[in-house]
Structures are given as structure tokens and as C-alpha cells.
mmCIF file of C-alpha atoms in Angstrom:
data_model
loop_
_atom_site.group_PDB
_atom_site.id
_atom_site.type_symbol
_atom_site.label_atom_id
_atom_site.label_comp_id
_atom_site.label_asym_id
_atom_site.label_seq_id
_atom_site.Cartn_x
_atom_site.Cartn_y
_atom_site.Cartn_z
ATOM 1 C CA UNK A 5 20.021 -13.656 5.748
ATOM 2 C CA UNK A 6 19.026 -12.802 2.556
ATOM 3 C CA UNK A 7 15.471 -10.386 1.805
ATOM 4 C CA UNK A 8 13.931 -13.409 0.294
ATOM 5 C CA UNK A 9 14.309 -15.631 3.687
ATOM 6 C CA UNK A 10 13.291 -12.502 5.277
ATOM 7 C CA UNK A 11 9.527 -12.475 3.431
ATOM 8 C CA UNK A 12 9.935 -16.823 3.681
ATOM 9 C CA UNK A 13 10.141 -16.037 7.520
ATOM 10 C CA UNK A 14 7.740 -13.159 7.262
ATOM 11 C CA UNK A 15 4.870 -15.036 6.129
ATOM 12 C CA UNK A 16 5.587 -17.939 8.355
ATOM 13 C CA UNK A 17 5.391 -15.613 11.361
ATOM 14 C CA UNK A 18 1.824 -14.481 9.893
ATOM 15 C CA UNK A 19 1.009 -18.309 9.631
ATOM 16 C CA UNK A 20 1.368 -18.902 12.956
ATOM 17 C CA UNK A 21 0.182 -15.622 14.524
ATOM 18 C CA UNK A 22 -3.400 -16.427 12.128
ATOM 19 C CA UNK A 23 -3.438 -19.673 13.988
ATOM 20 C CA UNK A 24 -3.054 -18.474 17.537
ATOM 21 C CA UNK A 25 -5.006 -15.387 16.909
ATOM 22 C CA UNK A 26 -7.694 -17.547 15.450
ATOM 23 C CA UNK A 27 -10.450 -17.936 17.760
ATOM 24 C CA UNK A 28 -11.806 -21.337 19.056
ATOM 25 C CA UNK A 29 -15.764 -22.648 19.163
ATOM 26 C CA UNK A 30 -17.559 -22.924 22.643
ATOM 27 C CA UNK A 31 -16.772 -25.790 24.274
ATOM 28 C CA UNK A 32 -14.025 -26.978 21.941
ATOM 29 C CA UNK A 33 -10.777 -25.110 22.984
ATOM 30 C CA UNK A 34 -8.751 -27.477 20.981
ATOM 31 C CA UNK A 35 -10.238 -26.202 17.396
ATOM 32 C CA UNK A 36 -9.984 -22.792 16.264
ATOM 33 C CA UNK A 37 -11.860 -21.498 13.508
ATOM 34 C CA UNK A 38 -9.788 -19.211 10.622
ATOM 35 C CA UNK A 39 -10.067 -17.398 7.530
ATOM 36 C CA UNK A 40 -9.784 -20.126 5.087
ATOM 37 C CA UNK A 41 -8.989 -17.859 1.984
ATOM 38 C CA UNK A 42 -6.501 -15.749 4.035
ATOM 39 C CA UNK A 43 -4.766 -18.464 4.790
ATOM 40 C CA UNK A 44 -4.386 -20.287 1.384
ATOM 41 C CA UNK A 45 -3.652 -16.541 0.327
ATOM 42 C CA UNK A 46 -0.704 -16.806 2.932
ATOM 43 C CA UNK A 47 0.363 -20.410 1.603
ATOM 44 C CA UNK A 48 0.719 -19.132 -2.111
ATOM 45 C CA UNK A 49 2.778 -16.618 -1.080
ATOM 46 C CA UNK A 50 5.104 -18.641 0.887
ATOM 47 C CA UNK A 51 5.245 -21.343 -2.118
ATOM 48 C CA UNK A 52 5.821 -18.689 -4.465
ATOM 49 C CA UNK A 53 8.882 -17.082 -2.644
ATOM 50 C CA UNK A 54 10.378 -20.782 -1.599
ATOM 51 C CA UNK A 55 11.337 -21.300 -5.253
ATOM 52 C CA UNK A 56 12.904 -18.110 -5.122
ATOM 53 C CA UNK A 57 15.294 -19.083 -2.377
ATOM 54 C CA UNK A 58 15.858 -22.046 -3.544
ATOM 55 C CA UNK A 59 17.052 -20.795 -6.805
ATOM 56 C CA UNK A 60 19.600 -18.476 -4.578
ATOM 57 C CA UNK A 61 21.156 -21.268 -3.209
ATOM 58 C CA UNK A 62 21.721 -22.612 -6.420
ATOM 59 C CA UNK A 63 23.369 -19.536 -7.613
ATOM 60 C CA UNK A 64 25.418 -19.888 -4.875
ATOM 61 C CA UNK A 65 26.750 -22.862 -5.452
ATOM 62 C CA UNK A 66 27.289 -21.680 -8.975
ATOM 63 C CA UNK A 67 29.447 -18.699 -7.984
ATOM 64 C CA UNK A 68 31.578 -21.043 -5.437
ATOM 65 C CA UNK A 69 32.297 -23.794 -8.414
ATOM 66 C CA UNK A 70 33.199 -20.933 -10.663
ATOM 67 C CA UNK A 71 35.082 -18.900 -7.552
ATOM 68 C CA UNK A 72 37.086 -22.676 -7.246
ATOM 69 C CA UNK A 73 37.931 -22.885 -11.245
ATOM 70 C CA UNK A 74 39.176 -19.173 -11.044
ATOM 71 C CA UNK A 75 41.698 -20.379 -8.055
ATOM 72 C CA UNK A 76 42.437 -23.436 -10.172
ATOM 73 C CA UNK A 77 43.482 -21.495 -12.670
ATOM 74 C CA UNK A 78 45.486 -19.326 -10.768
ATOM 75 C CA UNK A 79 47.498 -22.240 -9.615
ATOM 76 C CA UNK A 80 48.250 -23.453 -13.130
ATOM 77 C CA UNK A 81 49.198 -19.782 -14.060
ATOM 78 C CA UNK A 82 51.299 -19.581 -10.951
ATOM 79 C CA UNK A 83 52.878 -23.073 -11.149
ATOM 80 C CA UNK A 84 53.605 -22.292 -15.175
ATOM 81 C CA UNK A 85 55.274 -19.182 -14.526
ATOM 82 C CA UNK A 86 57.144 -20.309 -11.015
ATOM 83 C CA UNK A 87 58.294 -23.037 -13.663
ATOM 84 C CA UNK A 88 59.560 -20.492 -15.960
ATOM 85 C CA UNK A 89 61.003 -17.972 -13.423
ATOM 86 C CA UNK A 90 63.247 -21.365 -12.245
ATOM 87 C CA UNK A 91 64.064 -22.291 -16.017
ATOM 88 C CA UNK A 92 65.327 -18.509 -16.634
ATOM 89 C CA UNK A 93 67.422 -18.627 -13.575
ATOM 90 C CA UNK A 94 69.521 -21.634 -14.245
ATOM 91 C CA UNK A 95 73.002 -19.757 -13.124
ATOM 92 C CA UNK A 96 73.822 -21.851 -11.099
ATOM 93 C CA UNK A 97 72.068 -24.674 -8.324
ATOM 94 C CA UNK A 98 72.000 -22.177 -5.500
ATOM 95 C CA UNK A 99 69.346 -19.917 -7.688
ATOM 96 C CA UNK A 100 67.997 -22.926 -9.246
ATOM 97 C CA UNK A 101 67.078 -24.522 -5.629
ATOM 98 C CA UNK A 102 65.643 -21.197 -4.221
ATOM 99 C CA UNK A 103 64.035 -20.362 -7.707
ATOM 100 C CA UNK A 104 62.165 -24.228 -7.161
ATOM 101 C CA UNK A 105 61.689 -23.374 -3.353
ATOM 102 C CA UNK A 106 60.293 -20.066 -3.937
ATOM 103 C CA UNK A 107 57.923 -21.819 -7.011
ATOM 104 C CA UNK A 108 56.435 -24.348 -4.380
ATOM 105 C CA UNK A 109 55.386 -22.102 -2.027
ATOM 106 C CA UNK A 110 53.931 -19.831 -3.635
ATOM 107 C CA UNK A 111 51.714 -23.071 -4.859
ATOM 108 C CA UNK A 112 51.458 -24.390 -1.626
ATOM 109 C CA UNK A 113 49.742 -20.675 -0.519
ATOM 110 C CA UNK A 114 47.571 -20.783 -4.003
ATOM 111 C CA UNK A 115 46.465 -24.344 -2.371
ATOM 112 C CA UNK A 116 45.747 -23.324 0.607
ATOM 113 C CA UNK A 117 43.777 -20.253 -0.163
ATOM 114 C CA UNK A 118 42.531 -22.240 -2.604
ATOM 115 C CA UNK A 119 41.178 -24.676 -0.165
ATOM 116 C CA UNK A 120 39.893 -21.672 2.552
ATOM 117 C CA UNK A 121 37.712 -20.616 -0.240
ATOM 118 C CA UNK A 122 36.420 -23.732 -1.233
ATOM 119 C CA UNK A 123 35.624 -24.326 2.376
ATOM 120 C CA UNK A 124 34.226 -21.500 3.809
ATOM 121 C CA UNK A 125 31.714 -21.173 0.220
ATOM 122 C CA UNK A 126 30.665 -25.022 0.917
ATOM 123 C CA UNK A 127 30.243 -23.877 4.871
ATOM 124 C CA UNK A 128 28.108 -20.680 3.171
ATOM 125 C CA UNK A 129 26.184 -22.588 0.715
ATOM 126 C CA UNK A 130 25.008 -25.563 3.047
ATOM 127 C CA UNK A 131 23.841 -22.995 5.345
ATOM 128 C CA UNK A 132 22.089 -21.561 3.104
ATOM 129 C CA UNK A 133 20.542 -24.872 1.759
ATOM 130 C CA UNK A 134 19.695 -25.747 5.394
ATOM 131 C CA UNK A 135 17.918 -22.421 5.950
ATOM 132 C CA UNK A 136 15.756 -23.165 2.761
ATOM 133 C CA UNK A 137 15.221 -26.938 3.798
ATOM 134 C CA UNK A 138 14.033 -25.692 7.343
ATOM 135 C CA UNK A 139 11.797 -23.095 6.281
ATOM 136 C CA UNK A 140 10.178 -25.614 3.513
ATOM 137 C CA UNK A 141 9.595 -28.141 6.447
ATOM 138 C CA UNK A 142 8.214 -25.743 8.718
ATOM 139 C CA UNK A 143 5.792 -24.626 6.070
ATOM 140 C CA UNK A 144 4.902 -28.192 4.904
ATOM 141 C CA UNK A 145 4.301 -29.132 8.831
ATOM 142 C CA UNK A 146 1.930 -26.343 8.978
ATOM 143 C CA UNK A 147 0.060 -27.312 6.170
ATOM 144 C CA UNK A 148 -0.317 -30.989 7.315
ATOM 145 C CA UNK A 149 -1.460 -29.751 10.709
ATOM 146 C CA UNK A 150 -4.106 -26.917 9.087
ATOM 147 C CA UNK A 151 -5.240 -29.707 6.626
ATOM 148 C CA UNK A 152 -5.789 -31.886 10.486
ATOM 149 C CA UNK A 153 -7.559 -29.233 11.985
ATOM 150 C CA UNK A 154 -9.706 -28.661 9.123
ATOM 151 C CA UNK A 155 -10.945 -32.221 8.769
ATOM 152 C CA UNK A 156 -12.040 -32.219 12.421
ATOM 153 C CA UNK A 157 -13.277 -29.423 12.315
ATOM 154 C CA UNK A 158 -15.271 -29.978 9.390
ATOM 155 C CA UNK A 159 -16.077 -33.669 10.706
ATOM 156 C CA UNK A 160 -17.189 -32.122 14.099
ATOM 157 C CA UNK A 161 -19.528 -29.839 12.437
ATOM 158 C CA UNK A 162 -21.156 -32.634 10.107
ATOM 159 C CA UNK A 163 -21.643 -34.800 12.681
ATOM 160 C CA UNK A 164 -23.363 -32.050 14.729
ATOM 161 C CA UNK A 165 -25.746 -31.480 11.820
ATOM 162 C CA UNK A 166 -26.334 -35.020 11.870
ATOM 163 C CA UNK A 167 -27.139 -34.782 15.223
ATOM 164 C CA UNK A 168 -29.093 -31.834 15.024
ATOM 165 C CA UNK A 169 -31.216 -34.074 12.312
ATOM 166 C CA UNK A 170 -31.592 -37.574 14.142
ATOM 167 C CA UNK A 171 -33.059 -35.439 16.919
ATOM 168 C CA UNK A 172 -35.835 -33.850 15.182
ATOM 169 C CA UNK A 173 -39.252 -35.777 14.527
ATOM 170 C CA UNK A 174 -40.134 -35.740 11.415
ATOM 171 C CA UNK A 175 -43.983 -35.618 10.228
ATOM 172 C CA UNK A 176 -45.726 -38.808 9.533
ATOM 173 C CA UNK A 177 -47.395 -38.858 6.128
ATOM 174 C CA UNK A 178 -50.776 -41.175 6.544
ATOM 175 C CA UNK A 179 -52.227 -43.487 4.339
ATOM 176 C CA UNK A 180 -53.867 -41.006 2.413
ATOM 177 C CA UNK A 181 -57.665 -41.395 2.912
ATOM 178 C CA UNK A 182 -59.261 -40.672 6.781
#
């Protein structure tokens, strides 16, 4: 895992140890009350390192496209001078035959390893992708569930003022003159 997904996974660990650290009101045990400004600190953090990871995986997939043209290119080099070993050795059929034999397996190994390295840096990449997309989920579900919280919270406390207010009596101004 890379040092990026480390701090990613870091401050998602702080997320939820804010949260379940965070203390709750009497008589509501289902709210708890937190540090707003900690955690929006928290958040930027997290959305400032995401782009960073995702920007890995695209460099990833940059060095496996350019890792598969290099192996390309080593087949064509191969396959042109496997051609030209079996041109130079035209003695006779025997040499000719195992000059062609020799030619296409040494291409059919450059394909093959070709095609091991192509698969095992697609395996490595989409990992790597999936990390990133399950990290950026679990962040984005924790914002939509803090942004819940908050509004009930915030709509629990209003409507106790409220009823804080309704329950008062307020004075009676008279008609001015006694």
C-alpha cells in the first residue's frame, strides 16, 4: 500500500474515532455532539490527499502501457532478427526449419511474457483503482452521514428553543392610559 493510502486511511481512522469518541447530549444517545472545525479540518485533508492517489493510479497505468509498448517492441526486434538469423542460414532446409522453429519460439516466449506483464500490471493497477474508489466512498458516506447528524442535531436544538419560547408568557402591553 502506498504512503499516500496510508495518510487516506489515516485520516479516515481519525474520522471515525472523532465520531465515536464524540460525546452524546442527555437523553439523546443517538446524537453526538463534535468539533465542527476539527472535523472539516479532517475532511480537507482527506480531499486533498485523494487527488493524490488518484493521480498514482494514473501513473500506474501509464508505466504498464509504456512497460506493454517496450515488450511490443521487443517482439518486433526479436521477430526481425529471428527473421534474419533464418535468412542467413539458408544452407540447407534442415537449418532453415530449425532456424524458423527456433524464430517462433522465441516469439511465442516474448508473447507470453508479454502477456504475464500485461496481466499482472492490469491485476496491479485495478487494485489500486479499487483501493482509491473504496476509500473515496467511505469518505463520501461519512460525509453524507455527518451532514445527517448535523441537521438533526441542529433541527433538535431549534425546535427546543422554540419550545423553550412557546412556553414562556410573555408581558401584556395595556392600552396605554389606566
Amino acid at each position: 500500500m502506498s504512503p499516500m493510502a496510508n495518510d487516506v486511511n489515516r485520516l479516515i481512522d481519525m474520522l471515525y474515532e472523532r465520531i465515536e469518541d464524540a460525546k452524546s447530549p442527555a437523553l439523546k444517545p443517538n446524537m453526538s455532539m463534535v468539533d465542527r472545525d476539527e472535523l472539516l479540518d479532517l475532511l480537507d485533508e482527506l480531499r486533498a490527499q485523494l487527488p493524490v492517489e488518484i493521480k498514482r493510479a494514473q501513473e500506474l497505468l501509464s508505466a504498464r502501457d509504456k512497460f506493454v509498448e517496450d515488450a511490443k517492441r521487443d517482439v518486433d526486434r526479436m521477430m526481425r532478427q529471428a527473421e534474419l538469423d533464418a535468412k542467413t542460414k539458408v544452407s540447407d532446409s534442415e537449418v532453415l526449419y530449425a532456424a524458423k522453429e527456433k524464430a517462433r519460439q522465441m516469439v511465442a516466449r516474448a508473447e507470453e511474457r508479454c502477456r504475464q506483464l500485461y496481466q499482472v500490471t492490469n491485476e496491479y493497477a485495478e487494485d489500486a483503482l479499487a483501493r482509491t474508489e473504496e476509500a473515496v466512498q467511505m469518505a463520501l458516506d461519512e460525509v453524507k452521514q455527518q451532514r445527517v447528524r448535523f441537521r438533526s442535531a441542529s433541527a433538535a436544538k431549534m425546535q427546543e428553543q422554540r419550545d423553550k419560547l412557546d412556553g414562556r408568557t410573555l408581558p401584556q402591553e395595556d392600552g396605554g392610559e389606566e
